[in-house]
Short mmCIF file of C-alpha atoms in Angstrom, two decimals:
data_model
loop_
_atom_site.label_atom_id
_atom_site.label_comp_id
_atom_site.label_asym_id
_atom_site.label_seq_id
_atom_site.Cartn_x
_atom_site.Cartn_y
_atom_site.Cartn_z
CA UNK R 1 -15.81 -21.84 28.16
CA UNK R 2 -19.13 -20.55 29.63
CA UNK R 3 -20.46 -23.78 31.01
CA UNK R 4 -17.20 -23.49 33.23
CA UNK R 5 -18.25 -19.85 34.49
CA UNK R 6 -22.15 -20.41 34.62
CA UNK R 7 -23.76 -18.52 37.44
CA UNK R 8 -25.21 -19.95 40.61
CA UNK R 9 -28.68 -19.81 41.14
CA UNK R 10 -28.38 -17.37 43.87
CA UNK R 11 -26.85 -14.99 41.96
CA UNK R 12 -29.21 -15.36 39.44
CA UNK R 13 -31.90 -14.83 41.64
CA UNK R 14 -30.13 -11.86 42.60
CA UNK R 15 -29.78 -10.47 39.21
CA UNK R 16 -33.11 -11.42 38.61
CA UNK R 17 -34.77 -9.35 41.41
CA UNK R 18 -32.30 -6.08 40.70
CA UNK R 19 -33.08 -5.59 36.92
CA UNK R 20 -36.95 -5.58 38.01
CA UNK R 21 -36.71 -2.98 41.34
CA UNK R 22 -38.02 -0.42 39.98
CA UNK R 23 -40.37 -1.08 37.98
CA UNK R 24 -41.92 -4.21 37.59
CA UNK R 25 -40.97 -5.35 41.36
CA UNK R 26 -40.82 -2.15 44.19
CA UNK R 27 -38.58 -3.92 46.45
CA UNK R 28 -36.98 -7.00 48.27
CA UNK R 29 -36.99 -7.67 52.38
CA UNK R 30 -34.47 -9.48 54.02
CA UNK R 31 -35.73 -12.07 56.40
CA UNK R 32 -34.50 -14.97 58.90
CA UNK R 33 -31.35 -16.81 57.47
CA UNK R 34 -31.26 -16.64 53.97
CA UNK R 35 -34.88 -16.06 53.21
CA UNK R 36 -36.29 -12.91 51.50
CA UNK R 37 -39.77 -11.25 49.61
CA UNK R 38 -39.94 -9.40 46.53
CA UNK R 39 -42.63 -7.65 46.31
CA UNK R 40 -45.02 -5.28 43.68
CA UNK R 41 -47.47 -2.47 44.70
CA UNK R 42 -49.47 -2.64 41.85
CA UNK R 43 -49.15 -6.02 40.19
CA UNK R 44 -50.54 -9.03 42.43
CA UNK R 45 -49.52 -12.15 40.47
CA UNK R 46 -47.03 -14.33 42.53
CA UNK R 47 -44.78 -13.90 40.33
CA UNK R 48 -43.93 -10.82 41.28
CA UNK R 49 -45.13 -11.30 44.95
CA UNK R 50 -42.84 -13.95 46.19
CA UNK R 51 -40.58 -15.83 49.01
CA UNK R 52 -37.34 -17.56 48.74
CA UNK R 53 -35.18 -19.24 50.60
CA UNK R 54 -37.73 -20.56 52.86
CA UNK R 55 -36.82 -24.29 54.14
CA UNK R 56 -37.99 -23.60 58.13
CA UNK R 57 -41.38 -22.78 60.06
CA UNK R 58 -39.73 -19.29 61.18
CA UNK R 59 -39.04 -18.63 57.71
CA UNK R 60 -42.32 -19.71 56.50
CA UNK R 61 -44.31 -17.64 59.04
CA UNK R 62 -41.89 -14.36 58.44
CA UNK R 63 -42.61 -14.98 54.71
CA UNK R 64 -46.77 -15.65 55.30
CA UNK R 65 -46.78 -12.27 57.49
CA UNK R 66 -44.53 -10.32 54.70
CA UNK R 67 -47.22 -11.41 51.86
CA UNK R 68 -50.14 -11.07 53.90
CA UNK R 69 -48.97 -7.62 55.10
CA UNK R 70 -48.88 -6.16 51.77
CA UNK R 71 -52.30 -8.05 50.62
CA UNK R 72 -50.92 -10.76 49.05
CA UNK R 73 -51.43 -14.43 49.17
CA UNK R 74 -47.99 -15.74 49.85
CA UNK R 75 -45.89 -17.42 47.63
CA UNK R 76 -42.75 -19.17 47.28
CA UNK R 77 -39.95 -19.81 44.94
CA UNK R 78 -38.05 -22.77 45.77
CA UNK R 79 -34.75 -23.82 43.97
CA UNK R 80 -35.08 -27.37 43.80
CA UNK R 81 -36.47 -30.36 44.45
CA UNK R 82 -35.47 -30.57 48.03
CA UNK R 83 -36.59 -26.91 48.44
CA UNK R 84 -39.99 -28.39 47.24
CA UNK R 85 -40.07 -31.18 49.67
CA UNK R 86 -39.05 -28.33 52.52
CA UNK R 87 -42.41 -26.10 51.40
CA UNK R 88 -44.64 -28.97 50.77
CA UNK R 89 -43.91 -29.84 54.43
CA UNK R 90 -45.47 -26.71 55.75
CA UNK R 91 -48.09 -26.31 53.61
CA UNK R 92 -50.07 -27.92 50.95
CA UNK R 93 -49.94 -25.58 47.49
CA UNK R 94 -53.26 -24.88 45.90
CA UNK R 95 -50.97 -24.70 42.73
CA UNK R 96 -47.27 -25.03 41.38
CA UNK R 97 -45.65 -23.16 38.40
CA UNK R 98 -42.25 -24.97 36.93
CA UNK R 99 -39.90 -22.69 35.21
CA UNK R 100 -36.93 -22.78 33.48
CA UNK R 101 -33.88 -19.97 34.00
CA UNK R 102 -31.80 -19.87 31.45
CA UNK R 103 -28.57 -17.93 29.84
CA UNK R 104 -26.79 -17.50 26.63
CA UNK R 105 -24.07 -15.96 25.19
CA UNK R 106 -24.57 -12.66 23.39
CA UNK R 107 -24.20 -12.41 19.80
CA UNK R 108 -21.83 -10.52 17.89
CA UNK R 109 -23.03 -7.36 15.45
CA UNK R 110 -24.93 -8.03 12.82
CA UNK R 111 -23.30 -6.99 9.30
CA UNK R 112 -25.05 -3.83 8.98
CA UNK R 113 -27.29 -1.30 11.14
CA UNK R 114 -30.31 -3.17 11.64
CA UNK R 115 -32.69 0.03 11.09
CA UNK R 116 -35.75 -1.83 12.12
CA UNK R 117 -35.11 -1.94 15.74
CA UNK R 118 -35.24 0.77 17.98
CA UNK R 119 -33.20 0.81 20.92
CA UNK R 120 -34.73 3.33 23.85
CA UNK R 121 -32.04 3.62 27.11
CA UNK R 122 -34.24 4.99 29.65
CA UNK R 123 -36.79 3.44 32.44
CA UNK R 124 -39.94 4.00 30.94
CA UNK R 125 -40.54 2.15 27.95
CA UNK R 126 -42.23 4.32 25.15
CA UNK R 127 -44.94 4.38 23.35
CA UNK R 128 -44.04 2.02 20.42
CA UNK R 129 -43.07 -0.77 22.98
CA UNK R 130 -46.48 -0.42 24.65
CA UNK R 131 -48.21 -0.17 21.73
CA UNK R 132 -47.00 -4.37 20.83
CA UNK R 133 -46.38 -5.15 24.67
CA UNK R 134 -50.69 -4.35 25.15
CA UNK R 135 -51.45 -6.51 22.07
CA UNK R 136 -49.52 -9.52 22.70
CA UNK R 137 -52.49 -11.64 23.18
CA UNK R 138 -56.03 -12.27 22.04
CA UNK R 139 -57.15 -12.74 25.55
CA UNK R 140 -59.21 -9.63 26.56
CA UNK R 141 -59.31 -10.40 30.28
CA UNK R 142 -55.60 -10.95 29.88
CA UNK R 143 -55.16 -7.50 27.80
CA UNK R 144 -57.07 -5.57 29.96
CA UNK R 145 -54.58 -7.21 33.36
CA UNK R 146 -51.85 -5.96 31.68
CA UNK R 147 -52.94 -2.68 30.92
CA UNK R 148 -54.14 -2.18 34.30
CA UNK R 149 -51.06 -3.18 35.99
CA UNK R 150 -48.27 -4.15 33.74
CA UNK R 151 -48.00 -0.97 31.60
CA UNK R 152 -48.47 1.19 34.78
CA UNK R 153 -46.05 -0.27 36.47
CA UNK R 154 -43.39 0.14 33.05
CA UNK R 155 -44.87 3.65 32.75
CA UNK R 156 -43.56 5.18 36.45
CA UNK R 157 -40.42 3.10 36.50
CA UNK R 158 -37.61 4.69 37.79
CA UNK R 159 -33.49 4.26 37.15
CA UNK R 160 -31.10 3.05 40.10
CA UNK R 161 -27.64 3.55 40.33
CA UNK R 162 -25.51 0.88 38.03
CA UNK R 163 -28.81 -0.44 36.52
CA UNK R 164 -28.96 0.19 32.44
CA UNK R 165 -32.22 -0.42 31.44
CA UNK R 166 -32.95 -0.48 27.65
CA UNK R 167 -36.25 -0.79 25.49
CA UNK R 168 -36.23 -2.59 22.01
CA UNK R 169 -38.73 -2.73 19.68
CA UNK R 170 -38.70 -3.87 16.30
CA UNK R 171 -40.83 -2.40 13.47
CA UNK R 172 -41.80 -3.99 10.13
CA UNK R 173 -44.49 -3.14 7.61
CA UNK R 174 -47.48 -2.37 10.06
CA UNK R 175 -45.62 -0.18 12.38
CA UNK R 176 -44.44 -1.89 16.23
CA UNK R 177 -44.42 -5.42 15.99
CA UNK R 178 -42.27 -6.63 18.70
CA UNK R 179 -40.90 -5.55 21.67
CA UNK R 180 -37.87 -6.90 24.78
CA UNK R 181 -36.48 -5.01 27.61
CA UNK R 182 -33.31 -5.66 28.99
CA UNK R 183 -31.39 -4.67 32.30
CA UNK R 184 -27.94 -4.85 32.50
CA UNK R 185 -25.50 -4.72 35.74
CA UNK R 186 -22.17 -5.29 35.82
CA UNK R 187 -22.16 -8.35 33.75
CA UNK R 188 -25.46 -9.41 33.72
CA UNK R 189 -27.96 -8.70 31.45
CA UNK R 190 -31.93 -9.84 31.89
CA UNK R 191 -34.04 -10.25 29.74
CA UNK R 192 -37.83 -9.62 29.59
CA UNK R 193 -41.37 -8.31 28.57
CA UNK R 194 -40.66 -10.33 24.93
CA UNK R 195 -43.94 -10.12 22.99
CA UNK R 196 -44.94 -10.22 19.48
CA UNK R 197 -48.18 -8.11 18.22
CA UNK R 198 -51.15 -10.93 18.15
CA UNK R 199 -51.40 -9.92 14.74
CA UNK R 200 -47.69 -10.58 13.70
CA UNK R 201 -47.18 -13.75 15.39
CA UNK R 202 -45.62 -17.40 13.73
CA UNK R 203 -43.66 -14.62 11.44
CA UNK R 204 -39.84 -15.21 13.01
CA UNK R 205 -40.02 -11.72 14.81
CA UNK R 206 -40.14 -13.01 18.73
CA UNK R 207 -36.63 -14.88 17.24
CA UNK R 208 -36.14 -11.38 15.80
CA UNK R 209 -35.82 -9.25 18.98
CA UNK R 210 -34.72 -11.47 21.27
CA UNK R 211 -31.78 -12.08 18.71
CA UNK R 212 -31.72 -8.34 18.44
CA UNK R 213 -31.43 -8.03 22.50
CA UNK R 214 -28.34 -10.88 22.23
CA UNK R 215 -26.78 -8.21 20.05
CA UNK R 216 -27.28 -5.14 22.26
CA UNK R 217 -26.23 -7.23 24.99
CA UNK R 218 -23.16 -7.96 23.66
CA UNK R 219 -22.40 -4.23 22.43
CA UNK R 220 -22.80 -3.50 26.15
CA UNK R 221 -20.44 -5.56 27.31
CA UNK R 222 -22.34 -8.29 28.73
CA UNK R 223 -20.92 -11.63 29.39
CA UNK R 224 -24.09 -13.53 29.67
CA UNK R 225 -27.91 -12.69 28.86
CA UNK R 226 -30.46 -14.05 31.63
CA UNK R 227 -34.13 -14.80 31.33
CA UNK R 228 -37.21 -16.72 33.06
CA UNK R 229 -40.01 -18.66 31.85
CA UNK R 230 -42.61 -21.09 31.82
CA UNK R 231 -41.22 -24.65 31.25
CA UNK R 232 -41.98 -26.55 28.63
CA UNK R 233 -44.07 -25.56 25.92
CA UNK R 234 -43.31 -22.80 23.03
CA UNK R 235 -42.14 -19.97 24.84
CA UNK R 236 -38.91 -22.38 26.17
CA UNK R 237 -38.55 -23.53 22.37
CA UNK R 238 -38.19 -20.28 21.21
CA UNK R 239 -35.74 -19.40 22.96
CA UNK R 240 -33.67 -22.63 22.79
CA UNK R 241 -33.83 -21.90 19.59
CA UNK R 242 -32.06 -18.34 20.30
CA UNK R 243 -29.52 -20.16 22.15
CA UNK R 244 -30.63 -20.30 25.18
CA UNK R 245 -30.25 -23.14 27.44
CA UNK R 246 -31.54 -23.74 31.01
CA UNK R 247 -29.18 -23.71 34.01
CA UNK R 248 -31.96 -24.02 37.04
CA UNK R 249 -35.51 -25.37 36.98
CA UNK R 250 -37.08 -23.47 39.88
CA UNK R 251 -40.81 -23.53 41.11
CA UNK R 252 -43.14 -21.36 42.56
CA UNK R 253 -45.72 -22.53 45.12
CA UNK R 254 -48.48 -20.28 45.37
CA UNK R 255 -51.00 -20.51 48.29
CA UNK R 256 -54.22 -19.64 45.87
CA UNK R 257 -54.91 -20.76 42.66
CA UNK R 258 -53.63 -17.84 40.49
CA UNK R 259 -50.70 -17.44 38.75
#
């Protein structure tokens, strides 16, 4: 059964920071003990700009000087509880982020070719995908970050060796209407960038695609599908409702006020 082969939250984390290098996320450092930064060049949000594995003042000061280096405000993503209680002993967060990792099992073929989902194997994402990825929200401030930064990023990504990135984007009467990336290693498959067109949302298709991605997964021959997000809320329902359940609750601790 999977519960009796669910990954650890380190190699989560792992798999987590892999399927992003390259695109979303340029890189990881290694620092004192266990402790590491993953960092972006041209996204700022902590959630791409952040520590972990920080419990000890020589941690948290390699970590401060590895954030502040780059131009970022440090950050750090802390496993648990007692992680928390480490952090919040060095330093007092201007603001804290739950979030739920999750997994599920991939789903078998649907009966059928499913001929409204495209399915692009390469690093870049296409111009379909961007088309729903830039419209996922009514927020113009928020449109305009993630054209300036997000779709950049997705744009110049690059491949690494025993990474298999792959696009999806599903297409109904309008043209692009959703849109999920996942990278698969070994194993492991993660999932991200799930969005809906504004215009197409509370219409089934975000359960659409990432159902679609469960599929590919499986074809692929992964074992278990991996995502992130906020917890609580809708986002978490949705995919619960996929099949999805969480394994780790994480939190980030930023040292500013965005996130």
């Amino acid at each position: 059964m999977m519960r009796q082969q669910d990954p650890t939250y380190d190699t989560l984390r792992r798999v987590h920071i892999e399927a992003l290098t390259g695109s979303l996320i340029d890189g990881a450092e290694r620092g004192p003990g266990e402790a590491g930064y993953a960092w972006s060049r041209g996204i700022a949000d902590p959630t791409m700009n952040f520590a972990y594995g920080v419990r000890t003042p020589e941690q948290f000061a390699w970590a401060g000087a590895a954030a502040l280096g780059r131009g970022r405000s440090p950050a750090f993503l802390a496993q648990d509880d007692g992680e928390v209680a480490d952090l919040q002993r060095l330093f007092a967060p201007a603001s804290i982020f739950p979030a739920s990792w999750m997994v599920a099992k991939p789903l078998p073929a649907a009966t059928g070719a499913d001929e409204s989902v495209s399915v692009r194997s390469a690093p870049s994402p296409g111009a379909d995908f961007e088309r729903v990825f830039a419209s996922m929200t009514a927020d113009a401030t928020v449109r305009m970050h993630l054209q300036r930064t997000y779709l950049p990023a997705l744009r110049r990504a690059r491949g690494r060796p025993g990474l298999v990135p792959l696009h999806l984007t599903l297409r109904d009467v309008t043209g692009p209407a959703a849109c999920a990336s996942l990278y698969l290693r070994g194993e492991a498959a993660g999932l991200y960038n799930v969005s809906t067109r504004i215009d197409r949302q509370r219409r089934g298709l975000g359960l659409a695609i990432v159902q679609a991605a469960l599929r590919e997964a499986r074809a692929r021959g992964a074992a278990y599908v991996f995502l992130q997000c906020p917890a609580g809320g809708a986002i978490e329902e949705l995919y619960v409702r996929a099949g999805f359940r969480t394994l780790y609750a994480p939190t980030l601790l930023c040292t500013s006020l965005t996130g």
